[in-house]
mmCIF file of N, CA and C in Angstrom:
data_model
loop_
_atom_site.group_PDB
_atom_site.id
_atom_site.type_symbol
_atom_site.label_atom_id
_atom_site.label_comp_id
_atom_site.label_asym_id
_atom_site.label_seq_id
_atom_site.Cartn_x
_atom_site.Cartn_y
_atom_site.Cartn_z
ATOM 1 N N SER A 1 13.554 11.913 131.937
ATOM 2 C CA SER A 1 13.843 10.770 132.200
ATOM 3 C C SER A 1 14.069 10.196 131.506
ATOM 4 N N HIS A 2 15.024 9.180 131.444
ATOM 5 C CA HIS A 2 15.139 8.130 130.278
ATOM 6 C C HIS A 2 14.336 6.943 130.509
ATOM 7 N N ALA A 3 13.702 6.957 129.804
ATOM 8 C CA ALA A 3 12.264 5.592 130.144
ATOM 9 C C ALA A 3 12.956 3.967 129.844
ATOM 10 N N LYS A 4 13.099 3.388 130.057
ATOM 11 C CA LYS A 4 14.151 2.029 130.384
ATOM 12 C C LYS A 4 12.895 0.881 129.148
ATOM 13 N N LYS A 5 14.188 0.872 128.315
ATOM 14 C CA LYS A 5 13.878 -0.056 128.132
ATOM 15 C C LYS A 5 13.345 -1.502 127.655
ATOM 16 N N ASN A 6 12.296 -1.830 127.220
ATOM 17 C CA ASN A 6 11.265 -3.128 127.361
ATOM 18 C C ASN A 6 11.696 -4.155 126.313
ATOM 19 N N ALA A 7 11.184 -4.963 126.688
ATOM 20 C CA ALA A 7 11.815 -6.422 125.680
ATOM 21 C C ALA A 7 11.926 -6.227 124.439
ATOM 22 N N ASP A 8 10.306 -5.301 123.942
ATOM 23 C CA ASP A 8 9.638 -5.197 122.315
ATOM 24 C C ASP A 8 10.986 -4.085 121.389
ATOM 25 N N ASN A 9 10.891 -3.163 122.418
ATOM 26 C CA ASN A 9 11.976 -1.934 121.979
ATOM 27 C C ASN A 9 13.177 -2.442 121.671
ATOM 28 N N TYR A 10 14.064 -3.254 122.425
ATOM 29 C CA TYR A 10 15.079 -4.235 122.171
ATOM 30 C C TYR A 10 15.026 -5.679 121.082
ATOM 31 N N LEU A 11 13.716 -5.959 120.793
ATOM 32 C CA LEU A 11 13.906 -6.810 120.081
ATOM 33 C C LEU A 11 13.922 -5.755 118.774
ATOM 34 N N ILE A 12 13.016 -4.688 118.412
ATOM 35 C CA ILE A 12 13.139 -4.009 116.670
ATOM 36 C C ILE A 12 14.411 -3.637 117.016
ATOM 37 N N SER A 13 15.633 -3.073 117.846
ATOM 38 C CA SER A 13 16.479 -2.335 117.250
ATOM 39 C C SER A 13 17.635 -3.574 117.180
ATOM 40 N N ILE A 14 17.954 -4.783 117.688
ATOM 41 C CA ILE A 14 18.411 -6.096 117.444
ATOM 42 C C ILE A 14 18.408 -6.766 116.125
ATOM 43 N N THR A 15 16.472 -6.734 115.888
ATOM 44 C CA THR A 15 16.344 -7.159 114.427
ATOM 45 C C THR A 15 16.754 -6.226 113.255
ATOM 46 N N SER A 16 16.713 -5.431 113.546
ATOM 47 C CA SER A 16 17.650 -3.538 112.864
ATOM 48 C C SER A 16 18.618 -3.689 112.283
ATOM 49 N N ALA A 17 19.053 -4.406 113.387
ATOM 50 C CA ALA A 17 21.257 -3.930 112.939
ATOM 51 C C ALA A 17 21.132 -5.799 112.766
ATOM 52 N N TRP A 18 20.663 -6.260 112.845
ATOM 53 C CA TRP A 18 20.822 -7.979 112.613
ATOM 54 C C TRP A 18 20.589 -7.375 110.551
ATOM 55 N N ASN A 19 18.842 -6.971 110.324
ATOM 56 C CA ASN A 19 18.578 -7.238 108.795
ATOM 57 C C ASN A 19 19.658 -5.928 108.259
ATOM 58 N N LYS A 20 20.298 -5.454 108.902
ATOM 59 C CA LYS A 20 21.112 -4.586 108.164
ATOM 60 C C LYS A 20 22.659 -5.161 107.873
ATOM 61 N N ALA A 21 23.235 -5.921 107.862
ATOM 62 C CA ALA A 21 24.279 -6.964 107.632
ATOM 63 C C ALA A 21 24.214 -7.079 106.623
ATOM 64 N N ALA A 22 22.900 -7.692 106.002
ATOM 65 C CA ALA A 22 22.365 -8.218 104.902
ATOM 66 C C ALA A 22 22.126 -7.538 104.039
ATOM 67 N N MET A 23 21.906 -6.275 104.636
ATOM 68 C CA MET A 23 21.409 -4.917 103.358
ATOM 69 C C MET A 23 23.178 -4.470 102.904
ATOM 70 N N SER A 24 23.704 -4.513 104.060
ATOM 71 C CA SER A 24 24.757 -4.088 103.920
ATOM 72 C C SER A 24 26.081 -5.166 103.334
ATOM 73 N N ILE A 25 25.719 -6.557 102.774
ATOM 74 C CA ILE A 25 27.206 -7.069 102.384
ATOM 75 C C ILE A 25 26.288 -6.980 100.705
ATOM 76 N N ILE A 26 24.583 -6.670 100.317
ATOM 77 C CA ILE A 26 24.196 -6.404 99.152
ATOM 78 C C ILE A 26 24.428 -4.811 98.448
ATOM 79 N N GLU A 27 24.718 -4.701 99.664
ATOM 80 C CA GLU A 27 25.291 -2.287 99.139
ATOM 81 C C GLU A 27 26.629 -2.789 98.670
ATOM 82 N N VAL A 28 27.498 -3.940 99.311
ATOM 83 C CA VAL A 28 28.954 -3.466 99.035
ATOM 84 C C VAL A 28 29.562 -4.428 97.878
ATOM 85 N N GLY A 29 28.501 -4.990 97.130
ATOM 86 C CA GLY A 29 28.546 -5.737 95.946
ATOM 87 C C GLY A 29 27.815 -5.427 94.655
ATOM 88 N N ARG A 30 26.899 -4.062 95.396
ATOM 89 C CA ARG A 30 26.403 -3.150 94.425
ATOM 90 C C ARG A 30 27.693 -1.960 94.342
ATOM 91 N N GLN A 31 28.170 -1.517 95.231
ATOM 92 C CA GLN A 31 28.705 -0.803 95.055
ATOM 93 C C GLN A 31 30.450 -1.256 93.931
ATOM 94 N N LEU A 32 30.394 -2.671 94.302
ATOM 95 C CA LEU A 32 31.504 -2.823 93.103
ATOM 96 C C LEU A 32 30.928 -3.571 91.403
ATOM 97 N N ASN A 33 29.864 -3.677 91.793
ATOM 98 C CA ASN A 33 29.561 -3.606 90.244
ATOM 99 C C ASN A 33 29.511 -1.951 89.227
ATOM 100 N N GLU A 34 28.986 -1.154 90.079
ATOM 101 C CA GLU A 34 28.920 0.452 90.074
ATOM 102 C C GLU A 34 30.639 0.368 89.101
ATOM 103 N N ALA A 35 31.314 0.539 90.339
ATOM 104 C CA ALA A 35 32.683 0.387 90.267
ATOM 105 C C ALA A 35 33.162 -0.104 88.933
ATOM 106 N N GLN A 36 33.054 -1.131 88.619
ATOM 107 C CA GLN A 36 33.607 -1.520 87.309
ATOM 108 C C GLN A 36 32.975 -1.080 86.018
ATOM 109 N N ASN A 37 31.771 -1.220 86.077
ATOM 110 C CA ASN A 37 30.962 -0.263 85.170
ATOM 111 C C ASN A 37 31.556 1.432 85.042
ATOM 112 N N ASP A 38 31.741 1.787 86.059
ATOM 113 C CA ASP A 38 32.224 3.104 86.226
ATOM 114 C C ASP A 38 33.759 2.900 85.911
ATOM 115 N N LEU A 39 34.492 2.351 86.661
ATOM 116 C CA LEU A 39 36.302 2.938 85.903
ATOM 117 C C LEU A 39 36.819 1.815 84.779
ATOM 118 N N SER A 40 38.062 2.493 84.247
ATOM 119 C CA SER A 40 38.368 1.475 83.251
ATOM 120 C C SER A 40 38.700 0.361 83.463
ATOM 121 N N LYS A 41 39.081 -0.860 82.485
ATOM 122 C CA LYS A 41 39.396 -2.296 83.668
ATOM 123 C C LYS A 41 40.505 -2.102 83.960
ATOM 124 N N ILE A 42 41.734 -1.592 83.596
ATOM 125 C CA ILE A 42 42.868 -1.299 84.151
ATOM 126 C C ILE A 42 42.200 -0.879 86.007
ATOM 127 N N GLU A 43 41.823 0.500 85.860
ATOM 128 C CA GLU A 43 41.574 1.245 87.178
ATOM 129 C C GLU A 43 40.595 0.289 88.156
ATOM 130 N N PHE A 44 39.832 -0.737 87.341
ATOM 131 C CA PHE A 44 39.047 -1.893 88.077
ATOM 132 C C PHE A 44 39.963 -2.699 89.121
ATOM 133 N N LYS A 45 41.085 -3.195 88.178
ATOM 134 C CA LYS A 45 41.657 -3.861 88.531
ATOM 135 C C LYS A 45 42.471 -4.065 89.433
ATOM 136 N N GLN A 46 43.082 -2.087 89.722
ATOM 137 C CA GLN A 46 43.850 -2.416 90.301
ATOM 138 C C GLN A 46 42.711 -1.525 91.541
ATOM 139 N N LEU A 47 41.540 -1.282 91.684
ATOM 140 C CA LEU A 47 40.210 -1.548 92.900
ATOM 141 C C LEU A 47 40.622 -2.878 93.597
ATOM 142 N N LYS A 48 40.817 -3.918 92.720
ATOM 143 C CA LYS A 48 40.165 -4.848 93.482
ATOM 144 C C LYS A 48 41.991 -5.745 94.129
ATOM 145 N N ARG A 49 42.560 -5.277 93.843
ATOM 146 C CA ARG A 49 44.239 -5.521 93.893
ATOM 147 C C ARG A 49 44.415 -4.396 95.788
ATOM 148 N N GLU A 50 43.587 -3.128 94.874
ATOM 149 C CA GLU A 50 43.861 -3.113 96.849
ATOM 150 C C GLU A 50 42.906 -3.493 97.851
ATOM 151 N N LEU A 51 41.995 -3.605 97.318
ATOM 152 C CA LEU A 51 41.068 -4.356 98.134
ATOM 153 C C LEU A 51 41.571 -5.526 99.353
ATOM 154 N N GLU A 52 42.237 -6.329 98.254
ATOM 155 C CA GLU A 52 43.037 -7.712 98.352
ATOM 156 C C GLU A 52 43.975 -7.815 99.163
ATOM 157 N N ASP A 53 45.376 -6.322 98.434
ATOM 158 C CA ASP A 53 46.321 -5.667 99.499
ATOM 159 C C ASP A 53 46.082 -4.869 100.970
ATOM 160 N N GLN A 54 45.179 -4.089 101.501
ATOM 161 C CA GLN A 54 44.828 -4.360 102.229
ATOM 162 C C GLN A 54 44.271 -5.386 103.313
ATOM 163 N N ARG A 55 43.441 -6.588 102.983
ATOM 164 C CA ARG A 55 42.628 -7.220 103.285
ATOM 165 C C ARG A 55 41.180 -7.403 103.859
ATOM 166 N N ILE A 56 41.007 -6.586 102.820
ATOM 167 C CA ILE A 56 39.527 -6.244 102.805
ATOM 168 C C ILE A 56 38.950 -7.481 102.472
ATOM 169 N N MET A 57 39.081 -7.917 101.291
ATOM 170 C CA MET A 57 38.189 -8.715 100.673
ATOM 171 C C MET A 57 38.956 -9.394 99.653
ATOM 172 N N SER A 58 39.031 -10.904 99.409
ATOM 173 C CA SER A 58 39.693 -11.489 98.496
ATOM 174 C C SER A 58 39.172 -11.334 96.809
ATOM 175 N N ASN A 59 39.913 -11.781 95.650
ATOM 176 C CA ASN A 59 38.855 -11.630 95.013
ATOM 177 C C ASN A 59 37.517 -12.201 94.792
ATOM 178 N N SER A 60 37.659 -13.360 95.598
ATOM 179 C CA SER A 60 36.555 -14.459 95.491
ATOM 180 C C SER A 60 35.231 -13.591 96.202
ATOM 181 N N THR A 61 35.786 -13.045 96.941
ATOM 182 C CA THR A 61 34.701 -12.359 97.745
ATOM 183 C C THR A 61 34.308 -11.079 97.076
ATOM 184 N N ILE A 62 34.935 -10.896 96.331
ATOM 185 C CA ILE A 62 34.638 -9.609 95.622
ATOM 186 C C ILE A 62 33.495 -10.570 94.258
ATOM 187 N N THR A 63 33.638 -11.378 93.536
ATOM 188 C CA THR A 63 32.964 -11.949 92.454
ATOM 189 C C THR A 63 31.408 -11.960 93.635
ATOM 190 N N LYS A 64 31.771 -12.837 94.692
ATOM 191 C CA LYS A 64 30.502 -13.440 95.304
ATOM 192 C C LYS A 64 29.368 -12.673 95.612
ATOM 193 N N LEU A 65 30.032 -11.033 95.935
ATOM 194 C CA LEU A 65 29.488 -10.127 96.538
ATOM 195 C C LEU A 65 28.807 -9.825 94.978
ATOM 196 N N ARG A 66 29.517 -9.651 94.317
ATOM 197 C CA ARG A 66 29.004 -9.045 92.731
ATOM 198 C C ARG A 66 27.757 -9.290 92.475
ATOM 199 N N MET A 67 27.841 -11.245 92.103
ATOM 200 C CA MET A 67 26.955 -12.184 91.940
ATOM 201 C C MET A 67 25.853 -12.318 92.998
ATOM 202 N N ILE A 68 25.776 -11.190 94.380
ATOM 203 C CA ILE A 68 24.538 -11.788 95.349
ATOM 204 C C ILE A 68 23.901 -10.087 94.410
ATOM 205 N N ALA A 69 24.801 -9.239 94.359
ATOM 206 C CA ALA A 69 24.267 -7.839 94.182
ATOM 207 C C ALA A 69 22.883 -8.253 93.046
ATOM 208 N N ASN A 70 23.627 -8.630 92.220
ATOM 209 C CA ASN A 70 22.847 -8.838 90.843
ATOM 210 C C ASN A 70 22.230 -9.417 90.577
ATOM 211 N N ASN A 71 20.854 -10.496 92.094
ATOM 212 C CA ASN A 71 20.065 -11.806 92.154
ATOM 213 C C ASN A 71 18.993 -11.166 92.380
ATOM 214 N N VAL A 72 18.384 -10.962 91.423
ATOM 215 C CA VAL A 72 16.465 -10.138 91.171
ATOM 216 C C VAL A 72 16.543 -10.715 92.853
ATOM 217 N N VAL A 73 15.966 -11.913 92.760
ATOM 218 C CA VAL A 73 15.023 -12.502 93.918
ATOM 219 C C VAL A 73 15.929 -12.158 95.252
ATOM 220 N N LEU A 74 16.814 -11.670 95.106
ATOM 221 C CA LEU A 74 17.806 -11.121 97.052
ATOM 222 C C LEU A 74 17.054 -9.969 96.616
ATOM 223 N N THR A 75 17.872 -9.778 96.245
ATOM 224 C CA THR A 75 17.476 -7.885 96.460
ATOM 225 C C THR A 75 16.123 -7.233 95.943
ATOM 226 N N ARG A 76 15.066 -7.812 95.609
ATOM 227 C CA ARG A 76 13.591 -7.880 95.956
ATOM 228 C C ARG A 76 13.367 -7.149 97.613
ATOM 229 N N GLU A 77 12.289 -5.933 97.303
ATOM 230 C CA GLU A 77 12.554 -5.614 98.856
ATOM 231 C C GLU A 77 11.471 -6.156 99.605
ATOM 232 N N GLU A 78 10.762 -6.565 99.350
ATOM 233 C CA GLU A 78 9.758 -8.237 100.174
ATOM 234 C C GLU A 78 10.487 -9.349 101.077
ATOM 235 N N ASN A 79 11.950 -9.388 99.955
ATOM 236 C CA ASN A 79 12.842 -10.772 100.201
ATOM 237 C C ASN A 79 13.595 -9.821 101.518
ATOM 238 N N GLN A 80 14.138 -9.165 101.298
ATOM 239 C CA GLN A 80 15.289 -7.819 101.859
ATOM 240 C C GLN A 80 15.574 -9.127 104.145
ATOM 241 N N LYS A 81 13.661 -8.533 104.217
ATOM 242 C CA LYS A 81 14.267 -8.912 105.934
ATOM 243 C C LYS A 81 14.349 -10.415 106.343
ATOM 244 N N TYR A 82 14.203 -11.111 105.512
ATOM 245 C CA TYR A 82 14.630 -12.428 105.405
ATOM 246 C C TYR A 82 15.394 -12.476 104.938
ATOM 247 N N LEU A 83 16.818 -11.897 104.877
ATOM 248 C CA LEU A 83 18.049 -12.421 104.726
ATOM 249 C C LEU A 83 18.822 -13.036 105.450
ATOM 250 N N PRO A 84 19.782 -13.911 105.338
ATOM 251 C CA PRO A 84 20.373 -14.293 106.272
ATOM 252 C C PRO A 84 21.965 -13.109 105.932
ATOM 253 N N PRO A 85 22.086 -12.721 107.004
ATOM 254 C CA PRO A 85 23.706 -11.956 107.426
ATOM 255 C C PRO A 85 25.100 -12.735 107.153
ATOM 256 N N SER A 86 25.009 -13.877 105.963
ATOM 257 C CA SER A 86 26.403 -14.019 105.697
ATOM 258 C C SER A 86 26.728 -13.987 103.920
ATOM 259 N N TYR A 87 27.417 -13.954 103.506
ATOM 260 C CA TYR A 87 27.642 -13.567 102.398
ATOM 261 C C TYR A 87 28.412 -14.672 101.524
ATOM 262 N N GLU A 88 28.424 -15.787 102.331
ATOM 263 C CA GLU A 88 28.657 -17.258 101.977
ATOM 264 C C GLU A 88 27.457 -17.466 101.696
ATOM 265 N N THR A 89 26.949 -18.053 102.827
ATOM 266 C CA THR A 89 24.684 -18.299 102.714
ATOM 267 C C THR A 89 24.341 -17.639 101.268
ATOM 268 N N LEU A 90 23.722 -15.633 101.765
ATOM 269 C CA LEU A 90 23.746 -15.547 100.604
ATOM 270 C C LEU A 90 23.921 -15.698 98.809
ATOM 271 N N TYR A 91 25.558 -16.019 98.591
ATOM 272 C CA TYR A 91 25.809 -16.811 97.379
ATOM 273 C C TYR A 91 25.755 -18.181 97.304
ATOM 274 N N LEU A 92 25.668 -19.074 97.653
ATOM 275 C CA LEU A 92 24.759 -20.115 97.885
ATOM 276 C C LEU A 92 23.355 -19.899 97.095
ATOM 277 N N LEU A 93 22.762 -19.052 97.626
ATOM 278 C CA LEU A 93 21.176 -18.317 97.409
ATOM 279 C C LEU A 93 21.613 -18.533 95.727
ATOM 280 N N THR A 94 22.778 -17.547 95.316
ATOM 281 C CA THR A 94 22.880 -17.458 94.090
ATOM 282 C C THR A 94 22.594 -18.261 92.818
ATOM 283 N N ARG A 95 23.131 -19.317 93.668
ATOM 284 C CA ARG A 95 23.215 -20.144 93.060
ATOM 285 C C ARG A 95 22.291 -21.372 92.280
ATOM 286 N N VAL A 96 20.465 -21.165 92.555
ATOM 287 C CA VAL A 96 19.443 -21.339 92.790
ATOM 288 C C VAL A 96 18.489 -21.084 91.892
ATOM 289 N N GLU A 97 18.105 -21.168 91.132
ATOM 290 C CA GLU A 97 17.465 -21.491 90.205
ATOM 291 C C GLU A 97 16.390 -19.636 90.757
ATOM 292 N N ASP A 98 16.167 -18.664 89.649
ATOM 293 C CA ASP A 98 15.185 -17.499 90.438
ATOM 294 C C ASP A 98 14.296 -18.124 90.596
ATOM 295 N N ASP A 99 13.207 -19.126 89.807
ATOM 296 C CA ASP A 99 11.720 -19.470 90.287
ATOM 297 C C ASP A 99 12.234 -20.049 91.621
ATOM 298 N N GLU A 100 12.437 -20.826 91.879
ATOM 299 C CA GLU A 100 12.896 -22.300 92.765
ATOM 300 C C GLU A 100 13.260 -21.200 94.431
ATOM 301 N N LEU A 101 14.270 -20.047 94.260
ATOM 302 C CA LEU A 101 14.610 -19.193 94.913
ATOM 303 C C LEU A 101 13.565 -18.451 95.755
ATOM 304 N N GLU A 102 12.494 -17.814 94.980
ATOM 305 C CA GLU A 102 11.002 -17.099 95.071
ATOM 306 C C GLU A 102 10.178 -17.637 95.722
ATOM 307 N N LYS A 103 10.091 -18.959 95.016
ATOM 308 C CA LYS A 103 9.315 -20.062 96.391
ATOM 309 C C LYS A 103 9.732 -19.869 97.430
ATOM 310 N N ALA A 104 11.000 -20.500 97.852
ATOM 311 C CA ALA A 104 11.519 -20.550 99.034
ATOM 312 C C ALA A 104 10.851 -19.549 100.023
ATOM 313 N N PHE A 105 11.089 -18.526 99.715
ATOM 314 C CA PHE A 105 10.440 -17.242 100.171
ATOM 315 C C PHE A 105 9.558 -16.934 100.559
ATOM 316 N N VAL A 106 9.056 -17.407 99.654
ATOM 317 C CA VAL A 106 6.848 -17.461 99.505
ATOM 318 C C VAL A 106 6.412 -18.629 100.660
ATOM 319 N N ASN A 107 7.078 -19.823 100.913
ATOM 320 C CA ASN A 107 6.978 -20.981 101.635
ATOM 321 C C ASN A 107 7.936 -20.179 103.092
ATOM 322 N N GLN A 108 8.511 -19.275 103.089
ATOM 323 C CA GLN A 108 8.503 -18.378 104.325
ATOM 324 C C GLN A 108 9.918 -20.183 105.369
ATOM 325 N N GLN A 109 10.311 -20.319 103.823
ATOM 326 C CA GLN A 109 11.473 -21.469 103.945
ATOM 327 C C GLN A 109 13.617 -20.607 104.035
ATOM 328 N N ILE A 110 13.307 -19.843 104.419
ATOM 329 C CA ILE A 110 14.325 -18.997 103.962
ATOM 330 C C ILE A 110 14.071 -17.695 105.358
ATOM 331 N N SER A 111 15.049 -17.487 106.318
ATOM 332 C CA SER A 111 15.384 -16.652 106.864
ATOM 333 C C SER A 111 16.769 -16.386 107.133
ATOM 334 N N THR A 112 16.628 -15.187 108.334
ATOM 335 C CA THR A 112 17.756 -14.898 109.403
ATOM 336 C C THR A 112 18.248 -15.721 109.563
ATOM 337 N N GLU A 113 18.280 -16.343 110.277
ATOM 338 C CA GLU A 113 18.606 -17.787 110.793
ATOM 339 C C GLU A 113 18.892 -19.308 109.519
ATOM 340 N N THR A 114 18.883 -18.484 108.529
ATOM 341 C CA THR A 114 19.469 -19.904 107.489
ATOM 342 C C THR A 114 20.972 -19.946 106.984
ATOM 343 N N GLN A 115 21.376 -21.239 107.054
ATOM 344 C CA GLN A 115 22.752 -20.788 107.344
ATOM 345 C C GLN A 115 23.025 -22.606 106.136
ATOM 346 N N ARG A 116 24.868 -21.681 105.541
ATOM 347 C CA ARG A 116 25.119 -22.653 104.117
ATOM 348 C C ARG A 116 24.727 -24.080 103.846
ATOM 349 N N ASN A 117 24.760 -24.763 105.663
ATOM 350 C CA ASN A 117 24.180 -26.251 105.306
ATOM 351 C C ASN A 117 22.862 -26.319 104.985
ATOM 352 N N ASN A 118 21.349 -25.292 105.224
ATOM 353 C CA ASN A 118 20.639 -25.927 105.315
ATOM 354 C C ASN A 118 20.314 -25.195 103.379
ATOM 355 N N ILE A 119 20.867 -25.195 103.503
ATOM 356 C CA ILE A 119 20.847 -24.687 101.207
ATOM 357 C C ILE A 119 20.243 -25.878 100.630
ATOM 358 N N SER A 120 21.258 -26.810 101.506
ATOM 359 C CA SER A 120 21.074 -28.278 100.694
ATOM 360 C C SER A 120 19.488 -29.327 100.966
ATOM 361 N N GLU A 121 19.439 -28.750 102.387
ATOM 362 C CA GLU A 121 18.113 -29.233 103.014
ATOM 363 C C GLU A 121 16.894 -28.336 102.552
ATOM 364 N N ILE A 122 16.866 -26.881 102.325
ATOM 365 C CA ILE A 122 15.841 -26.690 101.495
ATOM 366 C C ILE A 122 15.831 -27.068 100.205
ATOM 367 N N PHE A 123 16.401 -26.790 99.485
ATOM 368 C CA PHE A 123 16.638 -27.104 97.630
ATOM 369 C C PHE A 123 16.652 -28.357 97.396
ATOM 370 N N GLY A 124 17.177 -29.379 98.393
ATOM 371 C CA GLY A 124 17.617 -30.507 97.628
ATOM 372 C C GLY A 124 18.892 -30.792 97.240
ATOM 373 N N SER A 125 19.106 -32.240 96.412
ATOM 374 C CA SER A 125 20.458 -32.359 96.054
ATOM 375 C C SER A 125 21.313 -30.856 95.102
ATOM 376 N N GLN A 126 22.511 -31.692 95.161
ATOM 377 C CA GLN A 126 23.570 -30.967 94.754
ATOM 378 C C GLN A 126 23.115 -30.640 93.099
ATOM 379 N N LYS A 127 21.957 -31.140 92.453
ATOM 380 C CA LYS A 127 21.614 -30.413 91.247
ATOM 381 C C LYS A 127 21.431 -29.150 91.143
ATOM 382 N N THR A 128 21.017 -28.129 92.503
ATOM 383 C CA THR A 128 20.318 -26.978 92.169
ATOM 384 C C THR A 128 21.424 -26.127 91.516
ATOM 385 N N PHE A 129 22.560 -26.348 92.250
ATOM 386 C CA PHE A 129 24.158 -25.851 92.467
ATOM 387 C C PHE A 129 24.961 -25.814 91.308
ATOM 388 N N GLY A 130 24.447 -26.601 90.055
ATOM 389 C CA GLY A 130 25.381 -27.245 88.982
ATOM 390 C C GLY A 130 26.027 -28.635 89.154
ATOM 391 N N ASP A 131 27.843 -27.934 88.614
ATOM 392 C CA ASP A 131 28.426 -29.674 88.814
ATOM 393 C C ASP A 131 28.775 -29.442 90.697
ATOM 394 N N SER A 132 29.629 -30.938 90.487
ATOM 395 C CA SER A 132 29.905 -30.838 91.334
ATOM 396 C C SER A 132 31.278 -30.241 91.723
ATOM 397 N N VAL A 133 31.835 -29.671 90.906
ATOM 398 C CA VAL A 133 33.605 -29.093 90.462
ATOM 399 C C VAL A 133 32.794 -27.927 91.604
ATOM 400 N N SER A 134 31.606 -27.009 91.122
ATOM 401 C CA SER A 134 31.173 -25.736 91.670
ATOM 402 C C SER A 134 31.011 -25.954 93.169
ATOM 403 N N LEU A 135 30.644 -26.790 93.519
ATOM 404 C CA LEU A 135 31.103 -27.457 94.978
ATOM 405 C C LEU A 135 31.779 -26.968 95.963
ATOM 406 N N VAL A 136 33.014 -27.625 95.969
ATOM 407 C CA VAL A 136 34.046 -27.676 95.989
ATOM 408 C C VAL A 136 34.889 -26.571 96.170
ATOM 409 N N THR A 137 34.322 -25.722 95.112
ATOM 410 C CA THR A 137 34.487 -23.872 95.053
ATOM 411 C C THR A 137 34.546 -22.755 95.788
ATOM 412 N N LEU A 138 32.894 -23.483 96.276
ATOM 413 C CA LEU A 138 32.487 -22.700 97.120
ATOM 414 C C LEU A 138 32.533 -22.191 98.786
ATOM 415 N N ASN A 139 33.339 -23.602 98.764
ATOM 416 C CA ASN A 139 33.794 -24.016 100.882
ATOM 417 C C ASN A 139 35.221 -23.545 100.248
ATOM 418 N N GLU A 140 35.859 -22.033 99.522
ATOM 419 C CA GLU A 140 36.794 -21.254 100.157
ATOM 420 C C GLU A 140 36.718 -20.538 101.301
#
């Protein structure tokens, strides 16, 4: 007979599914980076145009996903279970200096619950993100 799931079983399966979202974001970024390396400039432009035309993702989203996949702290295996499942939040984390970002993971300041508006609370003022113009463009 089929054993009834208990709360622990659901906790494990829900957590696993939730964490897959962040890992999928990184994987898409990795595939985009790989495509740029493997394809000619024209072919990569065509790929990006096709992704935009099919309303899968904008050029801005493509850029953000590639930056996430290139971030050594976010992609470190021991940090992956704490990643928030939002590419916008992950992108904001790429704007933080690597040493500050690593410290935030060590101090358990970043979790799957971290949202965009928590980033400035965790890392302080806008100085972390460069000039104020870049913050405006992040809100696309």
